[in-house]
């Protein structure tokens, strides 16, 4: 079967992954309202295409944190890629390198940061970080990724506690015994004595006391730009700017944390309006087509990041599957741009979005 759109990869993954693995990737919190609204919100947004604009030549390139990427779509941090494909994050990293875009490596990767860099030495990578009760854990991994040439830290701020994902509880989800959270291999010994385990590491490892002062602590450890992932309000966007971070990812964790929060595309405008270009604003959640990318960029996102679709690509054909997912999105984005009368990313702006019914 020809893979024509991202939904084809989703259907393949659902059919071929085990139920517990599929449920883990697909999970939203509680009733999954926010997870589902991430997708539905795009369908409510209409475009105002311009015509007769000579779109015979188009250019999808953009920059993030000063580095050029081939189009404004990167790969969001998602955990446990080896559950979808035996090479896991190494395959994901190679795919991102091949299409010249940004890959955000998850703390919870099933390949180590060293293995990922070795697999795709020329790739452009950021590292997604959690803050742990044992600060030395977070500190050591910051120093590791900086030394390895990662280009930014993505501090995830919406998980003081893990959201309630009902299917994972019903399935009693555990990382398969042959896999590990590789970045902590030998650092955290997950033993029976350590008590209950949550997503591959001992429960209660995350630090719920994390606050804005920890941004300063992180800045004291590293020269890397800091991007905060998990902001959904203008108030927190303003605080992020005041604390000197270099970017914001508007994110609700794929609907896996607080159910009932806004779809990310609905939260984007107030954050862009507040930031006023002082730092870059990105978005994840719900991107499934090239026109979704176009809508997000028109509303002020510098770049969007895909999570679940990258995993579906892995489940389909490893590195080649992730490349196909990215290529389909790139082709659809280029076509949507042209059909809207935009020749390059700089021409995409809010005039493209219909705010009131015509």
Short mmCIF file of C-alpha atoms in Angstrom, two decimals:
data_model
loop_
_atom_site.label_atom_id
_atom_site.label_comp_id
_atom_site.label_asym_id
_atom_site.label_seq_id
_atom_site.Cartn_x
_atom_site.Cartn_y
_atom_site.Cartn_z
CA UNK A 1 0.00 0.00 0.00
CA UNK A 2 1.30 3.46 -0.90
CA UNK A 3 1.75 5.70 2.13
CA UNK A 4 0.04 8.89 1.01
CA UNK A 5 -0.51 10.85 4.25
CA UNK A 6 0.42 10.66 7.93
CA UNK A 7 -2.83 8.88 8.79
CA UNK A 8 -1.64 5.91 6.69
CA UNK A 9 1.38 5.57 8.97
CA UNK A 10 -0.85 5.86 12.04
CA UNK A 11 -3.05 3.00 10.81
CA UNK A 12 -0.03 0.85 10.02
CA UNK A 13 1.48 1.46 13.47
CA UNK A 14 -1.79 0.67 15.24
CA UNK A 15 -2.04 -2.60 13.34
CA UNK A 16 1.56 -3.73 13.84
CA UNK A 17 2.55 -2.59 17.35
CA UNK A 18 1.48 -4.54 20.44
CA UNK A 19 -1.60 -3.17 22.19
CA UNK A 20 0.34 -1.96 25.24
CA UNK A 21 2.95 -0.21 23.04
CA UNK A 22 0.30 1.41 20.82
CA UNK A 23 -1.70 2.52 23.89
CA UNK A 24 1.44 4.04 25.42
CA UNK A 25 2.19 6.16 22.34
CA UNK A 26 -1.45 7.07 21.71
CA UNK A 27 -2.29 7.84 25.35
CA UNK A 28 -3.78 11.11 26.48
CA UNK A 29 -4.58 12.05 30.07
CA UNK A 30 -7.96 11.25 31.63
CA UNK A 31 -10.69 11.57 28.95
CA UNK A 32 -8.24 12.63 26.20
CA UNK A 33 -10.17 15.87 25.49
CA UNK A 34 -6.99 17.95 25.06
CA UNK A 35 -5.23 15.25 23.03
CA UNK A 36 -8.15 15.12 20.59
CA UNK A 37 -8.64 18.89 20.50
CA UNK A 38 -5.01 19.35 19.42
CA UNK A 39 -6.09 17.83 16.08
CA UNK A 40 -9.63 19.22 15.85
CA UNK A 41 -8.49 22.81 16.44
CA UNK A 42 -6.66 22.86 13.08
CA UNK A 43 -9.85 21.85 11.27
CA UNK A 44 -11.58 24.94 12.68
CA UNK A 45 -9.02 27.30 11.13
CA UNK A 46 -9.61 28.51 7.57
CA UNK A 47 -7.08 29.97 5.14
CA UNK A 48 -7.38 33.09 2.92
CA UNK A 49 -5.39 32.14 -0.19
CA UNK A 50 -3.95 34.80 -2.49
CA UNK A 51 -3.82 34.09 -6.23
CA UNK A 52 -1.79 35.03 -9.33
CA UNK A 53 1.39 35.37 -7.30
CA UNK A 54 3.89 33.46 -9.51
CA UNK A 55 4.61 30.49 -7.28
CA UNK A 56 6.76 28.74 -9.89
CA UNK A 57 9.69 28.77 -7.46
CA UNK A 58 9.24 28.14 -3.74
CA UNK A 59 11.59 27.95 -0.75
CA UNK A 60 10.60 26.17 2.48
CA UNK A 61 13.83 26.87 4.40
CA UNK A 62 13.82 28.67 7.74
CA UNK A 63 16.09 29.06 10.77
CA UNK A 64 15.77 28.05 14.41
CA UNK A 65 18.16 29.56 16.95
CA UNK A 66 20.20 30.87 14.01
CA UNK A 67 20.62 27.49 12.29
CA UNK A 68 19.07 26.85 8.89
CA UNK A 69 16.73 23.86 8.50
CA UNK A 70 15.06 22.61 5.33
CA UNK A 71 11.50 23.41 6.42
CA UNK A 72 9.77 24.51 9.65
CA UNK A 73 9.11 21.00 11.00
CA UNK A 74 11.34 19.23 13.51
CA UNK A 75 10.97 16.11 15.64
CA UNK A 76 9.60 16.58 19.15
CA UNK A 77 11.01 14.67 22.13
CA UNK A 78 9.18 11.37 22.58
CA UNK A 79 10.29 8.46 24.73
CA UNK A 80 11.19 4.84 24.04
CA UNK A 81 11.70 4.74 20.25
CA UNK A 82 13.13 1.20 20.51
CA UNK A 83 9.62 -0.04 21.31
CA UNK A 84 8.63 0.98 17.77
CA UNK A 85 11.82 -0.04 15.91
CA UNK A 86 14.90 -1.95 17.02
CA UNK A 87 17.33 0.91 16.20
CA UNK A 88 15.12 3.40 18.03
CA UNK A 89 16.40 6.95 18.40
CA UNK A 90 19.47 6.23 16.26
CA UNK A 91 17.15 5.71 13.28
CA UNK A 92 15.17 8.86 14.15
CA UNK A 93 18.37 10.91 14.37
CA UNK A 94 19.59 9.65 10.98
CA UNK A 95 16.25 10.55 9.37
CA UNK A 96 16.34 14.09 10.78
CA UNK A 97 19.95 14.47 9.64
CA UNK A 98 19.05 13.24 6.12
CA UNK A 99 16.33 15.87 5.65
CA UNK A 100 18.31 18.57 7.49
CA UNK A 101 15.98 19.39 10.35
CA UNK A 102 16.09 19.57 14.14
CA UNK A 103 15.66 16.48 16.31
CA UNK A 104 14.94 17.00 20.02
CA UNK A 105 16.25 13.96 21.88
CA UNK A 106 14.17 12.84 24.85
CA UNK A 107 15.68 12.29 28.30
CA UNK A 108 13.72 9.01 28.16
CA UNK A 109 15.44 7.69 25.04
CA UNK A 110 16.19 3.99 24.70
CA UNK A 111 19.51 4.81 22.99
CA UNK A 112 22.10 6.89 24.83
CA UNK A 113 22.95 10.44 23.76
CA UNK A 114 26.38 9.12 22.76
CA UNK A 115 24.87 6.42 20.51
CA UNK A 116 22.56 8.98 18.90
CA UNK A 117 25.44 11.34 18.09
CA UNK A 118 27.52 8.47 16.70
CA UNK A 119 24.61 7.38 14.47
CA UNK A 120 24.08 10.86 12.97
CA UNK A 121 27.26 12.85 13.61
CA UNK A 122 26.26 15.82 11.44
CA UNK A 123 22.69 16.10 12.71
CA UNK A 124 21.27 19.25 14.31
CA UNK A 125 20.06 18.27 17.77
CA UNK A 126 18.57 19.74 20.91
CA UNK A 127 18.19 17.86 24.19
CA UNK A 128 14.98 17.70 26.22
CA UNK A 129 15.59 17.86 29.96
CA UNK A 130 13.62 17.10 33.09
CA UNK A 131 14.69 18.32 36.51
CA UNK A 132 15.09 15.53 39.06
CA UNK A 133 15.00 15.56 42.85
CA UNK A 134 18.64 14.51 42.61
CA UNK A 135 19.96 17.63 40.85
CA UNK A 136 23.27 15.93 40.17
CA UNK A 137 21.45 13.65 37.69
CA UNK A 138 20.18 16.62 35.68
CA UNK A 139 23.51 18.39 36.01
CA UNK A 140 25.56 15.47 34.71
CA UNK A 141 23.37 15.00 31.64
CA UNK A 142 23.52 18.74 30.82
CA UNK A 143 27.32 18.55 30.80
CA UNK A 144 27.25 15.35 28.71
CA UNK A 145 25.01 16.74 25.96
CA UNK A 146 26.87 20.05 25.83
CA UNK A 147 30.16 18.20 25.36
CA UNK A 148 28.54 16.06 22.63
CA UNK A 149 27.55 19.10 20.57
CA UNK A 150 23.82 19.35 21.27
CA UNK A 151 22.79 22.90 20.37
CA UNK A 152 20.06 23.75 22.91
CA UNK A 153 18.39 22.50 26.08
CA UNK A 154 14.64 22.05 26.03
CA UNK A 155 13.43 22.30 29.63
CA UNK A 156 10.09 20.51 29.97
CA UNK A 157 8.05 22.30 32.62
CA UNK A 158 4.59 20.69 32.55
CA UNK A 159 5.41 17.47 34.44
CA UNK A 160 5.77 18.19 38.18
CA UNK A 161 3.78 14.92 38.35
CA UNK A 162 2.93 12.49 35.57
CA UNK A 163 -0.58 12.84 34.10
CA UNK A 164 -3.10 10.03 34.58
CA UNK A 165 -3.02 7.92 31.42
CA UNK A 166 -5.78 5.41 31.92
CA UNK A 167 -4.70 2.86 29.32
CA UNK A 168 -1.17 2.69 30.74
CA UNK A 169 -2.67 2.00 34.17
CA UNK A 170 -5.01 -0.67 32.79
CA UNK A 171 -2.15 -2.28 30.84
CA UNK A 172 0.21 -1.95 33.83
CA UNK A 173 2.64 -0.47 31.33
CA UNK A 174 6.31 -1.23 31.88
CA UNK A 175 9.30 -0.76 29.62
CA UNK A 176 10.04 -4.20 28.06
CA UNK A 177 12.79 -5.96 30.03
CA UNK A 178 15.33 -5.83 27.15
CA UNK A 179 15.10 -2.01 27.01
CA UNK A 180 16.40 0.67 29.37
CA UNK A 181 16.28 4.44 29.78
CA UNK A 182 19.81 4.43 28.37
CA UNK A 183 20.89 7.91 29.51
CA UNK A 184 20.64 6.73 33.13
CA UNK A 185 22.15 3.30 32.60
CA UNK A 186 24.33 2.62 35.62
CA UNK A 187 23.30 5.91 37.24
CA UNK A 188 19.85 4.89 38.40
CA UNK A 189 19.72 1.25 39.36
CA UNK A 190 16.07 0.26 38.95
CA UNK A 191 15.83 -2.63 41.36
CA UNK A 192 12.96 -4.19 43.24
CA UNK A 193 14.37 -2.57 46.36
CA UNK A 194 14.02 0.85 44.78
CA UNK A 195 10.24 0.51 44.98
CA UNK A 196 7.74 1.02 42.19
CA UNK A 197 8.91 2.00 38.73
CA UNK A 198 7.31 4.62 36.49
CA UNK A 199 8.18 4.72 32.80
CA UNK A 200 11.54 3.03 33.21
CA UNK A 201 12.90 4.86 36.26
CA UNK A 202 11.98 4.80 39.97
CA UNK A 203 8.71 6.57 40.76
CA UNK A 204 8.95 10.02 42.36
CA UNK A 205 12.26 10.81 40.65
CA UNK A 206 10.93 14.02 39.05
CA UNK A 207 11.12 17.15 41.20
CA UNK A 208 7.69 18.76 41.76
CA UNK A 209 9.31 21.77 43.48
CA UNK A 210 10.74 23.05 40.17
CA UNK A 211 10.16 26.80 39.78
CA UNK A 212 11.35 29.80 37.77
CA UNK A 213 14.50 30.06 39.90
CA UNK A 214 15.61 26.74 38.39
CA UNK A 215 15.91 28.46 35.02
CA UNK A 216 18.69 30.57 36.57
CA UNK A 217 20.24 27.42 38.05
CA UNK A 218 20.27 25.83 34.58
CA UNK A 219 21.77 28.97 33.04
CA UNK A 220 24.57 28.76 35.61
CA UNK A 221 25.44 25.24 34.38
CA UNK A 222 25.57 25.77 30.64
CA UNK A 223 26.12 28.19 27.79
CA UNK A 224 23.53 26.42 25.65
CA UNK A 225 20.36 28.32 24.74
CA UNK A 226 17.41 27.28 26.91
CA UNK A 227 14.01 26.65 25.34
CA UNK A 228 11.06 26.13 27.68
CA UNK A 229 8.55 23.48 26.59
CA UNK A 230 5.06 23.42 28.06
CA UNK A 231 3.91 27.06 28.13
CA UNK A 232 0.23 27.73 27.31
CA UNK A 233 -0.46 31.24 28.66
CA UNK A 234 0.67 34.80 27.98
CA UNK A 235 1.55 35.24 31.67
CA UNK A 236 4.08 32.41 31.59
CA UNK A 237 5.36 33.54 28.19
CA UNK A 238 6.18 36.95 29.69
CA UNK A 239 7.94 35.30 32.65
CA UNK A 240 9.97 33.16 30.24
CA UNK A 241 11.20 36.27 28.43
CA UNK A 242 11.99 37.98 31.75
CA UNK A 243 14.05 34.96 32.82
CA UNK A 244 16.23 35.22 29.73
CA UNK A 245 15.36 32.01 27.89
CA UNK A 246 15.89 31.82 24.14
CA UNK A 247 12.65 30.12 23.08
CA UNK A 248 9.25 28.73 24.02
CA UNK A 249 7.59 25.57 22.77
CA UNK A 250 3.83 26.02 23.10
CA UNK A 251 2.97 22.49 24.22
CA UNK A 252 0.45 20.54 26.27
CA UNK A 253 2.59 17.38 26.15
CA UNK A 254 0.42 15.89 23.42
CA UNK A 255 -2.56 16.02 25.78
CA UNK A 256 -0.81 13.62 28.16
CA UNK A 257 -0.67 15.89 31.23
CA UNK A 258 -3.57 18.25 32.12
CA UNK A 259 -6.77 17.23 30.39
CA UNK A 260 -8.98 20.23 29.67
CA UNK A 261 -6.20 22.64 28.73
CA UNK A 262 -6.27 24.40 25.36
CA UNK A 263 -5.21 22.96 22.04
CA UNK A 264 -1.73 24.31 21.34
CA UNK A 265 -2.72 26.07 18.11
CA UNK A 266 -5.46 27.89 20.07
CA UNK A 267 -2.93 29.01 22.70
CA UNK A 268 -0.33 30.15 20.15
CA UNK A 269 -1.61 33.63 19.23
CA UNK A 270 -1.68 35.08 22.75
CA UNK A 271 1.87 33.85 23.36
CA UNK A 272 3.17 35.26 20.06
CA UNK A 273 1.45 38.60 20.80
CA UNK A 274 3.03 38.72 24.27
CA UNK A 275 6.54 37.77 23.17
CA UNK A 276 6.54 40.34 20.32
CA UNK A 277 9.51 38.74 18.60
CA UNK A 278 11.84 39.02 21.62
CA UNK A 279 12.44 35.24 21.56
CA UNK A 280 11.43 32.49 19.15
CA UNK A 281 8.12 30.68 19.63
CA UNK A 282 7.60 27.08 18.49
CA UNK A 283 4.70 24.66 18.80
CA UNK A 284 3.98 20.94 19.04
CA UNK A 285 0.78 18.92 19.21
CA UNK A 286 -1.71 17.93 16.52
CA UNK A 287 0.37 18.57 13.37
CA UNK A 288 -0.77 16.01 10.78
CA UNK A 289 -0.66 17.82 7.40
CA UNK A 290 1.34 20.43 5.56
CA UNK A 291 -1.56 22.87 5.85
CA UNK A 292 -1.42 22.43 9.66
CA UNK A 293 2.21 23.56 9.46
CA UNK A 294 1.19 26.52 7.28
CA UNK A 295 -1.51 27.57 9.77
CA UNK A 296 0.89 27.39 12.73
CA UNK A 297 3.58 29.41 10.92
CA UNK A 298 0.94 31.97 9.83
CA UNK A 299 -0.05 32.39 13.49
CA UNK A 300 3.55 33.07 14.50
CA UNK A 301 5.29 29.74 15.16
CA UNK A 302 8.90 29.80 13.92
CA UNK A 303 8.85 26.01 13.64
CA UNK A 304 6.59 23.12 14.68
CA UNK A 305 7.59 19.74 16.09
CA UNK A 306 5.94 16.37 15.46
CA UNK A 307 5.84 13.65 18.13
CA UNK A 308 3.57 10.68 17.45
CA UNK A 309 3.91 10.79 13.62
CA UNK A 310 7.68 10.24 13.93
CA UNK A 311 7.00 7.13 16.01
CA UNK A 312 4.51 5.86 13.41
CA UNK A 313 7.19 6.32 10.75
CA UNK A 314 9.61 4.28 12.87
CA UNK A 315 7.05 1.51 13.31
CA UNK A 316 6.54 1.41 9.54
CA UNK A 317 10.15 1.23 8.33
CA UNK A 318 12.61 2.66 10.82
CA UNK A 319 14.80 5.48 9.49
CA UNK A 320 13.19 5.27 6.02
CA UNK A 321 9.72 5.52 7.57
CA UNK A 322 10.60 8.66 9.54
CA UNK A 323 12.12 10.17 6.40
CA UNK A 324 8.93 9.40 4.48
CA UNK A 325 6.80 11.08 7.16
CA UNK A 326 9.00 14.19 7.04
CA UNK A 327 9.07 14.19 3.23
CA UNK A 328 5.27 13.95 2.98
CA UNK A 329 4.93 16.87 5.41
CA UNK A 330 7.50 18.88 3.46
CA UNK A 331 5.75 18.20 0.13
CA UNK A 332 2.33 19.05 1.59
CA UNK A 333 3.69 22.22 3.21
CA UNK A 334 5.26 23.36 -0.08
CA UNK A 335 1.99 22.69 -1.93
CA UNK A 336 -0.14 24.49 0.71
CA UNK A 337 2.24 27.45 0.54
CA UNK A 338 1.98 27.64 -3.24
CA UNK A 339 -1.81 27.26 -3.27
CA UNK A 340 -2.00 30.07 -0.71
CA UNK A 341 0.24 32.35 -2.79
CA UNK A 342 3.35 32.15 -0.58
CA UNK A 343 6.76 31.71 -2.25
CA UNK A 344 8.83 31.47 0.93
CA UNK A 345 8.37 31.20 4.67
CA UNK A 346 8.82 34.98 5.16
CA UNK A 347 5.64 35.60 3.12
CA UNK A 348 3.50 33.51 5.49
CA UNK A 349 1.68 35.77 7.97
CA UNK A 350 -1.61 36.28 9.78
CA UNK A 351 -3.28 37.73 6.70
CA UNK A 352 -3.48 34.12 5.58
CA UNK A 353 -5.81 33.19 8.46
CA UNK A 354 -9.54 33.85 8.36
CA UNK A 355 -10.53 35.07 11.83
CA UNK A 356 -14.17 35.90 11.12
CA UNK A 357 -16.57 34.17 8.76
CA UNK A 358 -16.58 35.88 5.37
#
